[in-house]
XYZ file of C-alpha atoms in Angstrom:
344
model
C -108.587 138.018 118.709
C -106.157 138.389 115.626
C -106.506 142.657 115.027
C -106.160 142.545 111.357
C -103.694 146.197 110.088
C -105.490 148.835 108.965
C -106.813 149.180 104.940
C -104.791 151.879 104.432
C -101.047 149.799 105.772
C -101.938 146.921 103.332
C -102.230 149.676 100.646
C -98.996 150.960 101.117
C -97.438 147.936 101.550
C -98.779 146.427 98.006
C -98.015 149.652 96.550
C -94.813 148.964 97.615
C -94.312 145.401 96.373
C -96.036 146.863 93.090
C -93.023 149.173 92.662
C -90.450 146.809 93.821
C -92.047 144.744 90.794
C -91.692 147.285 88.657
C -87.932 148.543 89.434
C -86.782 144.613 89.024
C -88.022 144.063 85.875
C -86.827 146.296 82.956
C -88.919 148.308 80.701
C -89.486 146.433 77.255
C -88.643 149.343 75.489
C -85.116 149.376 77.619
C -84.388 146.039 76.468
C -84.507 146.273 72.906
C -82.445 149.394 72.826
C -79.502 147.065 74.676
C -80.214 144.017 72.395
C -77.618 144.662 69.316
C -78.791 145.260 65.782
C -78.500 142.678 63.108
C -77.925 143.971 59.511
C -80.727 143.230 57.258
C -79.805 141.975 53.733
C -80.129 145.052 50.921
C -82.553 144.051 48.337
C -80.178 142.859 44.802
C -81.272 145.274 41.806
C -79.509 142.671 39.008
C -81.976 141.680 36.183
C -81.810 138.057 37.384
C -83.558 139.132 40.870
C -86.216 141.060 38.601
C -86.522 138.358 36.336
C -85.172 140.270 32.902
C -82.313 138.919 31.057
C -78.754 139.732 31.705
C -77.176 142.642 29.422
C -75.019 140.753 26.232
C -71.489 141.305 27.519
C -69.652 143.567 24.626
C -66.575 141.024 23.485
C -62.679 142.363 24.658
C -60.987 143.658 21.215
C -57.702 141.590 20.568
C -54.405 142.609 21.722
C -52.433 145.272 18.717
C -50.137 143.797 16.602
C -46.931 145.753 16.598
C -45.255 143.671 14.229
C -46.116 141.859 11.073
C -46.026 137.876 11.042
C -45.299 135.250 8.457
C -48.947 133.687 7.121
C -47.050 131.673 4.396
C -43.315 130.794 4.705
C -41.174 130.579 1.707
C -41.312 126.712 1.461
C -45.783 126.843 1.439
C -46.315 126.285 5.110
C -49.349 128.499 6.573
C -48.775 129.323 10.062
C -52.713 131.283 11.345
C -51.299 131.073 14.970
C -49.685 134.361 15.076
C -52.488 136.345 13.122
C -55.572 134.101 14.982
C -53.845 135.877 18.047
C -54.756 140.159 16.887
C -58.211 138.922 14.967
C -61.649 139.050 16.382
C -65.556 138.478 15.591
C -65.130 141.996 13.939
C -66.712 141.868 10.697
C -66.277 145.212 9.405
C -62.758 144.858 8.086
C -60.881 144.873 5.090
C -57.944 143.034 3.551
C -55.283 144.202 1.562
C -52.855 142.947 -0.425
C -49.869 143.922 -2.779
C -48.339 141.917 -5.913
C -45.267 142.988 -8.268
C -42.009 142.445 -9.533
C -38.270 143.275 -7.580
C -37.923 146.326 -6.529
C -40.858 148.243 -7.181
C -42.072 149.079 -3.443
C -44.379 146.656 -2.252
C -43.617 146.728 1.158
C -42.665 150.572 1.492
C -46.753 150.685 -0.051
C -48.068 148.913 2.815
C -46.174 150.107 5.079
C -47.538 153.850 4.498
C -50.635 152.202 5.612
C -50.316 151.980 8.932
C -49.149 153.273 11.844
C -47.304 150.828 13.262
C -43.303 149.147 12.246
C -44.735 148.223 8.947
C -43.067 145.879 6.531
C -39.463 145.916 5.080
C -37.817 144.137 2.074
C -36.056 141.856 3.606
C -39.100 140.311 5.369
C -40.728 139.583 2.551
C -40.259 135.787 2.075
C -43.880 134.088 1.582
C -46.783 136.348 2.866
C -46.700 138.874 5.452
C -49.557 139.777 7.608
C -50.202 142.809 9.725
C -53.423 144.244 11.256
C -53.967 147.763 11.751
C -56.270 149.812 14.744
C -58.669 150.460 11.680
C -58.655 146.563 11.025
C -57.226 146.653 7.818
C -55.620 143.084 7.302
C -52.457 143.870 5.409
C -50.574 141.106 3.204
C -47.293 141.504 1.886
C -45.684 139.001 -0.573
C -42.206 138.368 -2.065
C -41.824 139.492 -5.452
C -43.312 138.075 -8.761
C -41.168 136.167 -11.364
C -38.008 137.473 -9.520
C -34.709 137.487 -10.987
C -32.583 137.861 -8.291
C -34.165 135.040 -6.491
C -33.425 133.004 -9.311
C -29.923 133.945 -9.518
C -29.968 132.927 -5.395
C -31.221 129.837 -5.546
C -28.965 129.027 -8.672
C -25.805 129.801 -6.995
C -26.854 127.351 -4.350
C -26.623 124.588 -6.551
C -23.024 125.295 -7.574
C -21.255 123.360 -9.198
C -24.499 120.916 -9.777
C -25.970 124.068 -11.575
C -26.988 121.885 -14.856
C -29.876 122.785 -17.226
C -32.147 120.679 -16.130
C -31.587 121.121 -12.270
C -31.660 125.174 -12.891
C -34.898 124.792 -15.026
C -36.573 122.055 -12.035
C -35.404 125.304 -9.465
C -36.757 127.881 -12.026
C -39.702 126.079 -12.062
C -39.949 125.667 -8.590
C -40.044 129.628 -8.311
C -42.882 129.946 -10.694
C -45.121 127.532 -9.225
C -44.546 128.978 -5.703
C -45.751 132.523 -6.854
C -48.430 131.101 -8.801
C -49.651 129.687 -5.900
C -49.112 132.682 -3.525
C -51.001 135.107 -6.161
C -53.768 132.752 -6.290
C -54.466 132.959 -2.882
C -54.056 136.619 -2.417
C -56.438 137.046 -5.273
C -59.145 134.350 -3.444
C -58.586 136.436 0.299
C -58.089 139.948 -0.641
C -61.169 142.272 -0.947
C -58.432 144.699 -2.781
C -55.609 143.719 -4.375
C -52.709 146.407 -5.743
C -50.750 145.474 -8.421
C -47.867 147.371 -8.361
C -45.610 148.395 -11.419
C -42.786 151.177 -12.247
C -42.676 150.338 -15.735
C -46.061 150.139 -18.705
C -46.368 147.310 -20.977
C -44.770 144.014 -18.844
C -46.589 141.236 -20.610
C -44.808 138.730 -19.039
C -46.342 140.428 -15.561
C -49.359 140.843 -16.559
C -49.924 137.505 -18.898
C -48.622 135.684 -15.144
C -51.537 137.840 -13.504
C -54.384 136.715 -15.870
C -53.404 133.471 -14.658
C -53.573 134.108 -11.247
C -56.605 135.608 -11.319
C -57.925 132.765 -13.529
C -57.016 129.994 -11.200
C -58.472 131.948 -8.576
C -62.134 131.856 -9.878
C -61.663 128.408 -11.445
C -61.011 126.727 -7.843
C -64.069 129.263 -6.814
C -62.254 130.700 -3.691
C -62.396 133.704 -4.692
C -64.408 136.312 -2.183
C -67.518 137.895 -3.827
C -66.859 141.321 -4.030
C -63.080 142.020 -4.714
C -61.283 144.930 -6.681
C -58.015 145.154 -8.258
C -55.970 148.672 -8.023
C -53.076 149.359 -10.943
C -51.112 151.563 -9.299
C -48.019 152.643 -11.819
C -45.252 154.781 -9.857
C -41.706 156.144 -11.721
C -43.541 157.154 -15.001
C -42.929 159.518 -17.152
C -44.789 162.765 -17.161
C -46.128 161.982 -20.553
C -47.059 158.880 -19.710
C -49.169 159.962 -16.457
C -51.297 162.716 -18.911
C -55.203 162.115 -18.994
C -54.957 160.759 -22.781
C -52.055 158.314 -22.236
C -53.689 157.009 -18.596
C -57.049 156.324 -20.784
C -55.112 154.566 -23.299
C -53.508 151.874 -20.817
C -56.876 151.664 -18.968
C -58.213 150.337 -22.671
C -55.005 148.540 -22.833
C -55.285 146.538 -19.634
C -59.193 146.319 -20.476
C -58.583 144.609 -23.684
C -55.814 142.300 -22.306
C -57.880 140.878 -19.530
C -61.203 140.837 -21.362
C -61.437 137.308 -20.970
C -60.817 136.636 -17.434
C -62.995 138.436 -14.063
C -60.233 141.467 -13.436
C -61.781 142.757 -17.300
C -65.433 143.101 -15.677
C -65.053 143.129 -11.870
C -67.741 146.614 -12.494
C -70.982 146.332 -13.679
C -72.015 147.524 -17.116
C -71.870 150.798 -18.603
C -75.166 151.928 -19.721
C -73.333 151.129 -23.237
C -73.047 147.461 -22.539
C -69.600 147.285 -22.111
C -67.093 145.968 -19.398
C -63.847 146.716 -18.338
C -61.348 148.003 -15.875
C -62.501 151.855 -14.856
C -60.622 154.138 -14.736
C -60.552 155.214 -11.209
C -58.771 151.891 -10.265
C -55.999 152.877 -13.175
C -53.148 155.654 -11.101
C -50.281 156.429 -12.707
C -47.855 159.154 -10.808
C -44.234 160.293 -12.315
C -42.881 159.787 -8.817
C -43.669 157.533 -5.617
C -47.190 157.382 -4.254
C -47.772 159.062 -1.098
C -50.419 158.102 1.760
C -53.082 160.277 0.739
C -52.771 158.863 -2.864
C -53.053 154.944 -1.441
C -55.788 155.427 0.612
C -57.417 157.222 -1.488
C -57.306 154.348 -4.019
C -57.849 151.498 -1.521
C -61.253 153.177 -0.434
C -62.004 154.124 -3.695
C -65.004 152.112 -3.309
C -66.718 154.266 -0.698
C -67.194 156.477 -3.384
C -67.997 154.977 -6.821
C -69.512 151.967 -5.765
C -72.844 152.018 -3.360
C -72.148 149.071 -1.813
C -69.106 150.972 0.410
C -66.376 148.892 0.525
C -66.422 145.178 -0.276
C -65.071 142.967 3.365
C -66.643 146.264 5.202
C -70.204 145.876 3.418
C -69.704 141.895 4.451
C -71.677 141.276 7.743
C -71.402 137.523 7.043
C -67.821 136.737 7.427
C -65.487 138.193 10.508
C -61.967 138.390 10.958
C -61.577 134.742 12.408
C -63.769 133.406 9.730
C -61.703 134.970 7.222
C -59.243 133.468 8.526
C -60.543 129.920 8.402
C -61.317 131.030 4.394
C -57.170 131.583 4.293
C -56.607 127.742 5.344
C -59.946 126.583 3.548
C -58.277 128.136 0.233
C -54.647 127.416 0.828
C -55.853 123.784 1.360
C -57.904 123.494 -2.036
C -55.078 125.140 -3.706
C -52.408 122.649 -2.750
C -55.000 119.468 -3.756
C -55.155 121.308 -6.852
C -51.062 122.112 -7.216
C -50.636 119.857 -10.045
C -52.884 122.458 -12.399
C -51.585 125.344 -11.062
C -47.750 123.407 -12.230
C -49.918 122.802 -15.861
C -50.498 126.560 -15.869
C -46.746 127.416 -14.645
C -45.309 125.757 -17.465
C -47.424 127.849 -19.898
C -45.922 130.715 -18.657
C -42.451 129.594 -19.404
């Protein structure tokens, strides 16, 4: 007869095995501490994980121009691959440019400004570009009907120098800065004629012309104004009464062509150049003087200035209008040669 143990040894013995059980197998909570942690991805806040559309990205400004470069050579090429370089989508700019005889300060004008090298006289072969931190577009040309340039290119020839090869170079001249006003008058929004003496008809007879071409080929901008800025007067000639007279003067002499009624009409009817655009100083202009007159427009006119009022065009579109009017003004060369020879 098999004794079986008693209740109480089987109880202690599967009590036993129960902890034995226990002690082998670790605790769950044991085991997840030793597993290691694996970084959960961070939720993306961008507009394309909450379904909005991406912010416009603001456009980088182009690089400062330290130094101005050559739009038009001397010989009529137009080089835009220095000046596409400093221009942007910017539309609120304004270009500048300068036309007058030897030796009257054209580029010392521009050069006062900006802040930058500026032009000199000696650079001035063609047209000169320079773009300022305030996005003024700055163009400086070589000077009008210019004797000494004659007298260069004539002692070139030498001894071919006869009167019909010196009138073919003289000619030459002439057509060149017929063409060069022409297109500063068609891609300026101001344009400074610059004189040190009163009464040049042969100056201002070639600038009627200019500015006739201009609107005949229709490249002109919409809005443009033209500042007479006379420097080296004579104190009686810079007096209220005497300024008045030339600004009836130059009035009356371009009453038939756009620089005669660029304003709108006095409440009298009549047209003209106003007087605010007429400066005549006994010495040389300073910088408060020219900016004054190039942003003249801010003030008399409500339409601010004219390329800063212009949301349509920007600076590289301008610049396709430089090439678009340089082109159509070399298709038409032959009548700006008819209207050369008239000046002769």
């Amino acid at each position: 007869m098999i004794r079986r143990p008693p209740r109480s040894t089987l109880s202690s013995s599967s009590a036993a095995s129960d902890v034995y059980k226990r002690q082998s197998q670790p605790k769950a909570s044991q085991s997840k501490a030793a597993q290691p942690k694996t970084a959960q991805p961070k939720a993306v806040h961008t507009p394309a994980a909450r379904g909005e559309a991406a912010p416009p990205q603001l456009p980088q400004p182009p690089p400062r121009q330290h130094h101005p470069c050559k739009l038009l050579s001397a010989e009529g090429r137009l080089g835009v691959d220095g000046l596409a370089e400093v221009l942007g989508e910017n539309n609120h700019f304004l270009v500048v440019g300068v036309l007058g005889p030897d030796g009257v300060g054209r580029s010392r004008a521009l050069s006062m400004l900006t802040k930058e090298d500026g032009f000199t006289e000696q650079s001035a072969e063609g047209v000169d570009a320079l773009v300022t931190d305030s996005r003024l577009v700055l163009l400086d040309t070589q000077a009008v009907l210019s004797a000494s340039q004659l007298a260069s290119k004539l002692s070139a020839l030498k001894n071919n120098a006869s009167p019909d090869a010196a009138a073919a170079v003289e000619k030459t001249l002439r057509v060149r800065d017929l063409q060069q006003a022409v297109l500063l008058f068609a891609v300026c929004h101001v344009v400074v004629i610059l004189q040190d003496s009163l009464g040049d008809l042969p100056f201002l007879e070639f600038i009627k012309t200019a500015d006739f071409l201009s609107s005949a080929l229709g490249s002109s901008l919409q809005q443009r104004r033209v500042v007479w800025l006379h420097t080296n007067l004579a104190e009686s000639d810079c007096e209220a009464g005497s300024r008045e007279a030339l600004c009836g003067f130059l009035s009356q002499f371009f009453a038939s062509s756009q620089l005669g009624s660029l304003t709108p009409a006095e409440p009298s009817g009549s047209r003209g150049i106003r007087p605010e655009d007429v400066i005549t100083l006994p010495g040389w202009v300073n910088r408060e003087q020219l900016e004054t007159a190039v942003h003249a427009t801010e003030d008399v006119d409500a339409t601010v200035d004219a390329g800063r009022a212009d949301d349509s065009m920007s600076e590289r579109k301008w610049l396709e209008h430089v090439s678009s009017c340089w082109d159509l003004i070399l298709r038409k060369s032959s009548i700006v040669t008819e209207y050369s020879n008239k000046l002769a």
